[in-house]
Short mmCIF file of C-alpha atoms and ligand atoms in Angstrom, two decimals:
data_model
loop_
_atom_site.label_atom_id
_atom_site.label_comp_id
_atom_site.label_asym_id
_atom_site.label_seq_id
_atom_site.Cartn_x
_atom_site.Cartn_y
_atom_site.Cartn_z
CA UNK A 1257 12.52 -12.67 13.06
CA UNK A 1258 13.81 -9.20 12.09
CA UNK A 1259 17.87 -8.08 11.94
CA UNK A 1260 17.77 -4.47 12.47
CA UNK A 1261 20.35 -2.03 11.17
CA UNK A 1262 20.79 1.49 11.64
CA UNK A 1263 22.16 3.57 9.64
CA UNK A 1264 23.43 7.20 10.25
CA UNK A 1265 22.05 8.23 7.18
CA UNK A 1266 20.23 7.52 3.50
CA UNK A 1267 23.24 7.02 1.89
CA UNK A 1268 24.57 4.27 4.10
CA UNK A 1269 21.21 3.06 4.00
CA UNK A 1270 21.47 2.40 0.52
CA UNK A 1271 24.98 1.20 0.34
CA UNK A 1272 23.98 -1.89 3.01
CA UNK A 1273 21.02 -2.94 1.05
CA UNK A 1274 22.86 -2.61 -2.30
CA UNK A 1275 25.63 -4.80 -0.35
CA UNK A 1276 23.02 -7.23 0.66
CA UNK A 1277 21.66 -7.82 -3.17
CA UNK A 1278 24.72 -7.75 -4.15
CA UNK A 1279 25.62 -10.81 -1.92
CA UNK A 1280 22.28 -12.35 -3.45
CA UNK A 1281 23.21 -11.98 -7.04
CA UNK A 1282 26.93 -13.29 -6.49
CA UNK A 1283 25.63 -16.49 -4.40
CA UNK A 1284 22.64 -17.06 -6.53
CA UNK A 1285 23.04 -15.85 -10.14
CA UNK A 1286 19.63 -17.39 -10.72
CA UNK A 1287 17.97 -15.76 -8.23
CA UNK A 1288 14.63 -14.37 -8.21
CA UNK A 1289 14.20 -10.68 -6.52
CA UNK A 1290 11.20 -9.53 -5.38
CA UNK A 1291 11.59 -5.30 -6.39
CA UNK A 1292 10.15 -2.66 -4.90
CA UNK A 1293 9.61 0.91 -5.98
CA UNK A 1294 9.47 3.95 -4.60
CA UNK A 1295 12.40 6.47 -3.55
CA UNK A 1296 13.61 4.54 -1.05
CA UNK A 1297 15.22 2.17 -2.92
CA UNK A 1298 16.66 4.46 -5.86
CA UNK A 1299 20.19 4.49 -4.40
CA UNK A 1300 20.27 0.78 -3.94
CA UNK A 1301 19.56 0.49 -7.56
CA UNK A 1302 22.26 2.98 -8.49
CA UNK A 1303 24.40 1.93 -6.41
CA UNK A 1304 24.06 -2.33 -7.95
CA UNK A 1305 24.12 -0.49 -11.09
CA UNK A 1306 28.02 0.76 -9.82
CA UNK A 1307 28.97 -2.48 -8.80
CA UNK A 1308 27.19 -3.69 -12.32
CA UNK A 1309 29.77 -1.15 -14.01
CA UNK A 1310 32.64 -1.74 -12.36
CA UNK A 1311 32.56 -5.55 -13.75
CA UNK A 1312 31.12 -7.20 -9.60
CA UNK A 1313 28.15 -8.44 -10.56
CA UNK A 1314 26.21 -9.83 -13.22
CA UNK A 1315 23.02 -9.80 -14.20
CA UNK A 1316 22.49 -12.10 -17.09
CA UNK A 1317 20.62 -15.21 -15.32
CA UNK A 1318 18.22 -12.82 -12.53
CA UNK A 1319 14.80 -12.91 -13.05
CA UNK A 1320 12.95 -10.13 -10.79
CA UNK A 1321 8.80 -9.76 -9.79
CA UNK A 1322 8.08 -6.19 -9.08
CA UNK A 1323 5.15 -5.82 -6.28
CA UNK A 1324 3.32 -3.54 -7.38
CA UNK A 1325 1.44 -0.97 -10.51
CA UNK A 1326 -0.74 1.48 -10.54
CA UNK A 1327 -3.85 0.75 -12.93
CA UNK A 1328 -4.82 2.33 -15.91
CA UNK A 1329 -0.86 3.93 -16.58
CA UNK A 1330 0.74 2.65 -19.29
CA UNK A 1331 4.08 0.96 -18.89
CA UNK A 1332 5.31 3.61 -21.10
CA UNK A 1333 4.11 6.70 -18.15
CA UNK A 1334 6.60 7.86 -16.50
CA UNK A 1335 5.15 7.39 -13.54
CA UNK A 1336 4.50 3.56 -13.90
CA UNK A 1337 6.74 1.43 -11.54
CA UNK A 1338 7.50 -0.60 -15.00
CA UNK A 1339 9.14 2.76 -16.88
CA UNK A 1340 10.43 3.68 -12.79
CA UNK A 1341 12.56 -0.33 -12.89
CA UNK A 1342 13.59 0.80 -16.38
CA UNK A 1343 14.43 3.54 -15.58
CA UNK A 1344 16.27 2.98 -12.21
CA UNK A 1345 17.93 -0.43 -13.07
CA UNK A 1346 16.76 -2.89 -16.25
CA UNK A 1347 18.24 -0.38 -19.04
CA UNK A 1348 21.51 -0.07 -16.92
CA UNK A 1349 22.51 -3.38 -16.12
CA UNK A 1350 22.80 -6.81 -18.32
CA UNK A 1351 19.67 -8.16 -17.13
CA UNK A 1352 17.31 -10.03 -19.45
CA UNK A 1353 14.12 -7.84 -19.90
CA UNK A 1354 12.38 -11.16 -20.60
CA UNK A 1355 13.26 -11.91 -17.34
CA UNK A 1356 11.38 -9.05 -15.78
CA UNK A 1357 8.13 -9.44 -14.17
CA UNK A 1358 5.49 -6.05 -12.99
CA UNK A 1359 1.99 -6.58 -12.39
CA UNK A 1360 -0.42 -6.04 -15.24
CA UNK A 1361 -1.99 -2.74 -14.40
CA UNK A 1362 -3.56 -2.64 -17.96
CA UNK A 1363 -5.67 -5.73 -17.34
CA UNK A 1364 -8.65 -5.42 -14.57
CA UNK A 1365 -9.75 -8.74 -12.87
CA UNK A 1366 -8.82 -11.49 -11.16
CA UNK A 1367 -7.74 -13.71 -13.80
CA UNK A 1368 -4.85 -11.30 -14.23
CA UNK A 1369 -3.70 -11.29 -11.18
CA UNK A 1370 -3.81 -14.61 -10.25
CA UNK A 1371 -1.51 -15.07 -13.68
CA UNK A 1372 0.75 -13.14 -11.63
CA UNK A 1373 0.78 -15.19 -8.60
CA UNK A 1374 1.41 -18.37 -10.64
CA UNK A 1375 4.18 -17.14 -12.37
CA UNK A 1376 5.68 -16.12 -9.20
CA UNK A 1377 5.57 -19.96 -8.32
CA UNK A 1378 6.45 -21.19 -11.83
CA UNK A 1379 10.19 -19.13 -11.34
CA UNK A 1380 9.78 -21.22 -8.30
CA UNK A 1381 9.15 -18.74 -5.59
CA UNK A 1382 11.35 -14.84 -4.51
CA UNK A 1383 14.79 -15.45 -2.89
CA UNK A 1384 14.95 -12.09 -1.92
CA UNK A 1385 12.46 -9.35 -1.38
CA UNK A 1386 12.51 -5.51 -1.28
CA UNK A 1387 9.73 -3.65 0.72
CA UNK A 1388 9.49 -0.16 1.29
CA UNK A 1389 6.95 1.05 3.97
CA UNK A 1390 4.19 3.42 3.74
CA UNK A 1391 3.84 6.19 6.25
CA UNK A 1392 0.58 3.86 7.06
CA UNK A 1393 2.45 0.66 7.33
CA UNK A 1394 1.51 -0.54 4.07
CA UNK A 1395 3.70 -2.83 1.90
CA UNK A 1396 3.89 -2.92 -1.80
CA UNK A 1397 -0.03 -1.58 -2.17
CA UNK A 1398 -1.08 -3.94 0.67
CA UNK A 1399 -3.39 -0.88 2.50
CA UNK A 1400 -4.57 -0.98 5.99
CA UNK A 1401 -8.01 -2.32 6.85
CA UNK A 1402 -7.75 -5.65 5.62
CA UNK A 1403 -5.27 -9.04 5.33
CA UNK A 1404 -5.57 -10.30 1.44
CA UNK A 1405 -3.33 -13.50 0.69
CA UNK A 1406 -2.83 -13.15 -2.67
CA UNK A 1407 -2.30 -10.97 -5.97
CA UNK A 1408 -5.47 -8.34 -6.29
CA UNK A 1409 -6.15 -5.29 -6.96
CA UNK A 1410 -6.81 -2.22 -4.52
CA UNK A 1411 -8.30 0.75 -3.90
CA UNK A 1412 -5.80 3.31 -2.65
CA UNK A 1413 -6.47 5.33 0.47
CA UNK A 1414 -6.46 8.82 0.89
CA UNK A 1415 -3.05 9.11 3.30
CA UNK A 1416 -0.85 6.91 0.41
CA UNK A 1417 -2.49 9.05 -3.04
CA UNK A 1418 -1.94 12.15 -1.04
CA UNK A 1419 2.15 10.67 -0.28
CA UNK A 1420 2.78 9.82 -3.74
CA UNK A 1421 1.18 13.18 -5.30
CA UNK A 1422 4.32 14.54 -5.04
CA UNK A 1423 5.55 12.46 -7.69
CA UNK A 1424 2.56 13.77 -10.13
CA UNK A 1425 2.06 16.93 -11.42
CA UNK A 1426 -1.36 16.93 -9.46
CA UNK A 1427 -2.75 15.11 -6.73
CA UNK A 1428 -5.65 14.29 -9.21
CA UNK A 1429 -3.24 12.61 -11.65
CA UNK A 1430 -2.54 9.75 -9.17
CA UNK A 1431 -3.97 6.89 -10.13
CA UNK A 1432 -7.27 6.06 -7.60
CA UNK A 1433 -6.49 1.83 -7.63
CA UNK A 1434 -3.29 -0.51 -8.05
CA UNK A 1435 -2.19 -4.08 -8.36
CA UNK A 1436 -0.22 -5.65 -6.01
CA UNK A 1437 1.12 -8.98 -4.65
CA UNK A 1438 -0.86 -10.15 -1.30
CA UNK A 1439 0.58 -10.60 1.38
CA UNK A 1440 1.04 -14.32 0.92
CA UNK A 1441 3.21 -13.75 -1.56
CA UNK A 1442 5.56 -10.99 0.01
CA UNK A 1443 5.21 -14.07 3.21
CA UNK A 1444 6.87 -16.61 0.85
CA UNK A 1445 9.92 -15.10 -0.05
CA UNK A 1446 13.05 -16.99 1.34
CA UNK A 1447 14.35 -13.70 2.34
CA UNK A 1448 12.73 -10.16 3.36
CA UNK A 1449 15.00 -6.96 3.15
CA UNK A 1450 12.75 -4.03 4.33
CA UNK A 1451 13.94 -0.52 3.99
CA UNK A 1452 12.65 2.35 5.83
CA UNK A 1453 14.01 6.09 5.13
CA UNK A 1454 13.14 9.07 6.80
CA UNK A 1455 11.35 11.01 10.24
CA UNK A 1456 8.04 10.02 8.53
CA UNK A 1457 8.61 6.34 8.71
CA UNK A 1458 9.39 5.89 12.35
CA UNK A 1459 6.29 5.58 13.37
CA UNK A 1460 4.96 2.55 11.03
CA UNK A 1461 8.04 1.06 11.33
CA UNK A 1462 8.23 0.94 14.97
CA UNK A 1463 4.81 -0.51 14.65
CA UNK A 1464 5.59 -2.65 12.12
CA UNK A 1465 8.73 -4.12 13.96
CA UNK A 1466 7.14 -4.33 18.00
CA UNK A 1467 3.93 -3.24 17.89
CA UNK A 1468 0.56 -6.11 17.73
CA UNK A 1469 0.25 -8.03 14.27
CA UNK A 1470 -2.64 -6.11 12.53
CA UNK A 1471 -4.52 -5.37 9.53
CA UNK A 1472 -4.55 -1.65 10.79
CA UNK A 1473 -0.64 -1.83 9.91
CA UNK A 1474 -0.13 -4.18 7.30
CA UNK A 1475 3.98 -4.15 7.34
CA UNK A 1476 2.95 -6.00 11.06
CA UNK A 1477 2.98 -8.96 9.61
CA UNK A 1478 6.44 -9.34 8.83
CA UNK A 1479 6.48 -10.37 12.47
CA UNK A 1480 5.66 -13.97 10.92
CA UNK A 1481 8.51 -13.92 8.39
CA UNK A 1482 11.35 -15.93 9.91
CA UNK A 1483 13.85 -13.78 8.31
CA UNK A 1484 13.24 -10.02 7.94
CA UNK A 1485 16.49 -7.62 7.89
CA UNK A 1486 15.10 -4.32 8.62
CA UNK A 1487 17.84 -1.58 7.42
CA UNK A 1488 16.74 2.18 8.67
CA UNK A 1489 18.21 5.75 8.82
CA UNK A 1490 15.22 6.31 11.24
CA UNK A 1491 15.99 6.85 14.99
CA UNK A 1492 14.03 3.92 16.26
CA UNK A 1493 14.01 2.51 20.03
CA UNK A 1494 15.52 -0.92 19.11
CA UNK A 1495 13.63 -3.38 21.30
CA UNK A 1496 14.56 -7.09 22.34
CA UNK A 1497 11.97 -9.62 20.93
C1 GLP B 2267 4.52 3.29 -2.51
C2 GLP B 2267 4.76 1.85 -3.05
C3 GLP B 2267 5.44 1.01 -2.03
C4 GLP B 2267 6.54 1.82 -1.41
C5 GLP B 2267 5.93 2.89 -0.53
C6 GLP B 2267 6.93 3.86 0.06
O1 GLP B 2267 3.18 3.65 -2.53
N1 GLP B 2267 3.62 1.18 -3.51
O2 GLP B 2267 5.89 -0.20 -2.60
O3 GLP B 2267 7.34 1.00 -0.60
O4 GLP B 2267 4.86 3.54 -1.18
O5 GLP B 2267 7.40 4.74 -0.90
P1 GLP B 2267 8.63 5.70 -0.67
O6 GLP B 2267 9.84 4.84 -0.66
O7 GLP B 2267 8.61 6.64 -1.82
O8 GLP B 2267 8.41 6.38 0.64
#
């Protein structure tokens, strides 16, 4: 069951889904947040870190599961989504480090990630989680081609190494294979907030939101979710569902 928003633009994009975290944090100030990387959700994060500053929320008791980490890059690379939450959020606000959950990128296997999975359950399960989309429908590092449940790890295709060169100082720097929750686990969270920025995301997202439930576009299954709010600067045809 999605709630769609529109927004005009990336700012108010980002100033909705901070709002909606925000609400989150000041209702539950245990909750667990599933995070997501990416630019998308950079001006969320600044702007909780704002609202952190200005004395509205507080961090102290939030525990957060990131989705996803590139293999083999150190949590120190800059280009690891562990150094990007740093970055972005956990140095800026008064949340317990401790408290701060990324997949194991270091460690290959399955033993790792299923580590990962039961920890999710042992902070008893996400109240809220943060998905971008891939321009191929993919959540967290959840590619097309196949439906996994849980926590594994992934070769990355072509279209999403060639999207996130630009973050690298050559395509050949991105890493070839990730680790990222299944889709299982991005299923269970209480709540889903999916944000979607940008010409090039209209397409998966429209696909994603009213097109058939597929493996060929894995954000599709958020179809099954019985509450998704879907906040976009994209000019999508709303449809009734
Ligand atoms: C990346 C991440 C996803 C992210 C997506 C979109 O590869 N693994 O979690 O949502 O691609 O990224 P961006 O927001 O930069 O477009």
């Amino acid at each position: 069951m999605f709630t769609v928003y529109k927004e005009k633009d990336y700012a108010s994009l980002s100033r909705r889904a901070a709002a909606i975290l925000s609400a989150e944090i000041i209702h539950n100030p245990k909750a667990v947040l599933g995070l997501a990387t990416g630019t998308t959700p950079i001006e969320t994060y600044q702007n909780l870190v704002e609202s952190y500053r200005e004395g509205l929320l507080d961090f102290s008791k939030i525990s957060s599961v990131n989705l996803d980490e590139y293999c083999n890059l150190s949590p120190d690379h800059p280009q690891s989504y562990r150094y990007f939450m740093n970055y972005h959020l956990f140095d800026r606000v008064n949340i317990n480090k401790k408290n701060t959950f990324v997949p194991d990128g270091m460690t290959e296997g399955k033993e790792a990630a299923a580590r990962y999975d039961a920890l999710i359950e042992s902070l008893g399960g996400i109240d809220l989680q943060v998905l971008g989309i891939g321009q191929n429908g993919h959540i967290g590092f959840n590619e097309p081609g196949e439906f996994i449940a849980d926590t594994h790890m992934v070769t990355l295709s072509e279209s999403t190494i060639k999207a996130n060169a630009r973050l690298f100082a050559s395509p050949d720097e991105v890493p070839k294979s990730a680790v990222t929750m299944g889709l299982r686990g991005i299923l269970s969270a209480k709540k889903i907030l999916l944000l979607a920025s940008g010409k090039n995301k209209k397409q998966a997202l429209e696909g994603a939101l009213y097109g058939p439930i597929t493996a060929d576009l894995p954000a599709s299954v958020l179809q099954l979710h019985p509450k998704v709010i879907v906040i976009t600067d994209c000019d999508i045809a709303l449809q009734k569902r």
